[in-house]
CSV table of C-alpha atoms in Angstrom, one decimal:
chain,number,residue,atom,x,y,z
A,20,UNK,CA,129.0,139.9,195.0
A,21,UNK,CA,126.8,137.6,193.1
A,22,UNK,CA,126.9,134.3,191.7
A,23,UNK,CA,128.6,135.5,188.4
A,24,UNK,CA,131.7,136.9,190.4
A,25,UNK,CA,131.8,133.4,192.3
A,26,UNK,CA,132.1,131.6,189.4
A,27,UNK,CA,134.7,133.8,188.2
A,28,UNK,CA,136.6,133.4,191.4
A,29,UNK,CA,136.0,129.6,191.0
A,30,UNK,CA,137.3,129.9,187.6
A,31,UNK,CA,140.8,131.9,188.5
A,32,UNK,CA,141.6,129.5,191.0
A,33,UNK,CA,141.0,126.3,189.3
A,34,UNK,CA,143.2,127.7,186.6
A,35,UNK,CA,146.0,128.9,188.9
A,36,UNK,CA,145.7,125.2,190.7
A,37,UNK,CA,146.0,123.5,187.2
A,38,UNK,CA,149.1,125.9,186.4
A,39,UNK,CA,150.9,125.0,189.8
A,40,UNK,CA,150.2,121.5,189.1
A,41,UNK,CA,151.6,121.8,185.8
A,42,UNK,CA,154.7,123.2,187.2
A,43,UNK,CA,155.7,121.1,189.9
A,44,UNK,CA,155.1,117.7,187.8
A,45,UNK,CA,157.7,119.5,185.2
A,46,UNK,CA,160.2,120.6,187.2
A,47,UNK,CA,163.3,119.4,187.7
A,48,UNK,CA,163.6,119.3,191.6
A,49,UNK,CA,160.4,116.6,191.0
A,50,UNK,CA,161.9,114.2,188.3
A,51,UNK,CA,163.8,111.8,190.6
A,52,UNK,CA,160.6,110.6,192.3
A,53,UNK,CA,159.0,110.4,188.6
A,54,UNK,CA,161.5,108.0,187.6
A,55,UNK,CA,161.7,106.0,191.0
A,56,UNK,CA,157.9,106.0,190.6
A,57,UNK,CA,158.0,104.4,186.5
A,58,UNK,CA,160.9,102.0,187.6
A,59,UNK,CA,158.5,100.6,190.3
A,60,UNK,CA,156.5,97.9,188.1
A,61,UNK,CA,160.2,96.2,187.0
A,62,UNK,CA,161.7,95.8,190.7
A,63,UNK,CA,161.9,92.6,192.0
A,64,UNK,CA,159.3,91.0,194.7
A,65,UNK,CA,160.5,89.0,197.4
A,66,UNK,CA,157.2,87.2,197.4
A,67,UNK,CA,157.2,84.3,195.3
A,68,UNK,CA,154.6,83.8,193.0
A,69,UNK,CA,151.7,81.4,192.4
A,70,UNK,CA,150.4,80.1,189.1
A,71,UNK,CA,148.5,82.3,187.0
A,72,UNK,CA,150.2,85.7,188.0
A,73,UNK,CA,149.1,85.7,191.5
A,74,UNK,CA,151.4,86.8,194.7
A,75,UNK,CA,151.5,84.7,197.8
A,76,UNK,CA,150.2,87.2,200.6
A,77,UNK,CA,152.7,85.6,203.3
A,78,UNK,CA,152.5,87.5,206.3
């Protein structure tokens, strides 16, 4: 085996990673957390906040 086969080993497997990747973030069994996760900046906080956009760190 020499260095030309590694890379080509390299090569497969970063490609298969990036296809699984590609998958799971469109499949369907994933979405929920998606959305829970892109409704997260418009929840409420229970902290109140301080002038110029700052949160109190209370606690």
């Amino acid at each position: 085996m020499d260095i030309n086969d590694l890379r080509s080993l390299v090569t497969v497997l970063g490609l298969a990673c990036f296809v699984a990747i590609c998958v799971w973030a469109y499949s369907r069994s994933a979405r929920a957390g998606f959305e829970e996760a892109a409704r997260l900046p418009f929840t409420d906080d229970d902290a109140p906040a301080l002038p110029g956009g700052r949160h109190s760190k209370e606690g």
